[in-house]
Amino acid sequence: MTLTQLEYFCMVCRYHSITRAADALYVSQPTISTSIRDLEKEFHLKLFNHGKNRISLTKDGAAFYQKAEFILKQTQELYTDFSNIEKKRHPLRIGIPPMISTVFFPRVTDQFQEQYNIPIQLLEYGSLRARTLVDNEQLDIAMANMDFYNLDKYNSYVMMEDRYVYCVSKTHRYAGEKEITMDMLKDEPIILFNTDSVQTQTVITRLRSAGITPNVHMYCSQLVTVLNFVRGGKCGAFLYSSLATNPRDFVVIPVSPEITSKFGIIWKKGVFVPDQLTKFVKFIQEYDVTPYLPKL
């Protein structure tokens, strides 16, 4: 049992819907369904009755919900009471995307903390959810794929540009191809990152524009899981070229026509900017990203 599983379960209880809970949490429906099945298997319980248009708690599920809510509340209180016990200042809350964060972090934050001794709290979110949390002031700043609408609503700074590549195993039928087009991916099983990822929305939009319904084998948040499925030989996956610079047991294929994305930091306009956020923005603007830039 994990806190994430309890959070998913409680959200389904509140909405009486896996679909609405998935939308609220910016995760896929299978992710929530799997978490609930794992809880039921672990505790040998049936938690939900499934109706035609609505799900409801069983008697055991209702009792489990009360306990789960209590645990989550106590966890939040524990964090609130003790997370900053050694720090007088509140931490700088930084959202980082699961995939592109592997290029820069933790190097950036380690160097920033060494220079300024400012506490940092890193929270992993896809760019779309991170943007919402910046709006709600639950994040002070977020690193994000900046290819979303209304970017001018935010203060922003572009750090780098990258291009999409398609990755397959060395035994995949496309392993010898010089490029991948959307038409070639009809009926091909692919791995995509979670639905709060700008990259995922971009890929799905490109496929649908080509008249192709995406055959998504799995939505995932972890790069290592994506690569393990790619190495398995059946599925392909879209990555950024900066993450596929030294492939050993898979093949990197350019995408045609080329898809590029800009990455950087966003923070809310029209609110008071604390000194620690100002220092972090200046640090990022002066940070040398040259070693991490892909060759476009």
PDB file of C-alpha atoms in Angstrom, residues 18 25 28 35 45 52-53 55 92 124-125 129 160 166 172 193 227 231 245 247 286 289:
ATOM      1  CA  ILE A  18     -12.788   6.616 -12.153  1.00  0.00           C
ATOM      2  CA  LEU A  25      -5.430  13.898 -10.937  1.00  0.00           C
ATOM      3  CA  SER A  28      -4.829   7.725 -16.940  1.00  0.00           C
ATOM      4  CA  SER A  35      -4.055   0.967  -8.005  1.00  0.00           C
ATOM      5  CA  LEU A  45     -11.460  -6.763  -0.048  1.00  0.00           C
ATOM      6  CA  LYS A  52     -24.095   1.106 -15.140  1.00  0.00           C
ATOM      7  CA  ASN A  53     -23.161   4.782 -14.847  1.00  0.00           C
ATOM      8  CA  ILE A  55     -19.731   3.175  -8.806  1.00  0.00           C
ATOM      9  CA  LEU A  92      10.926  27.163  -2.844  1.00  0.00           C
ATOM     10  CA  GLU A 124       7.240  15.922 -10.032  1.00  0.00           C
ATOM     11  CA  TYR A 125       4.368  16.889 -12.342  1.00  0.00           C
ATOM     12  CA  ARG A 129      -0.670  19.935 -14.217  1.00  0.00           C
ATOM     13  CA  MET A 160      16.604  25.118 -24.440  1.00  0.00           C
ATOM     14  CA  TYR A 166      11.172   7.717 -31.963  1.00  0.00           C
ATOM     15  CA  HIS A 172      11.834  -3.909 -33.988  1.00  0.00           C
ATOM     16  CA  PHE A 193       3.919   9.659 -20.863  1.00  0.00           C
ATOM     17  CA  LEU A 227      12.873   2.330 -21.921  1.00  0.00           C
ATOM     18  CA  ARG A 231      13.912  -2.751 -25.087  1.00  0.00           C
ATOM     19  CA  THR A 245      22.117  10.495 -26.704  1.00  0.00           C
ATOM     20  CA  PRO A 247      21.506   4.342 -26.721  1.00  0.00           C
ATOM     21  CA  GLU A 286      22.766  32.573 -15.913  1.00  0.00           C
ATOM     22  CA  VAL A 289      22.922  24.697 -20.391  1.00  0.00           C
TER      23      VAL A 289
END
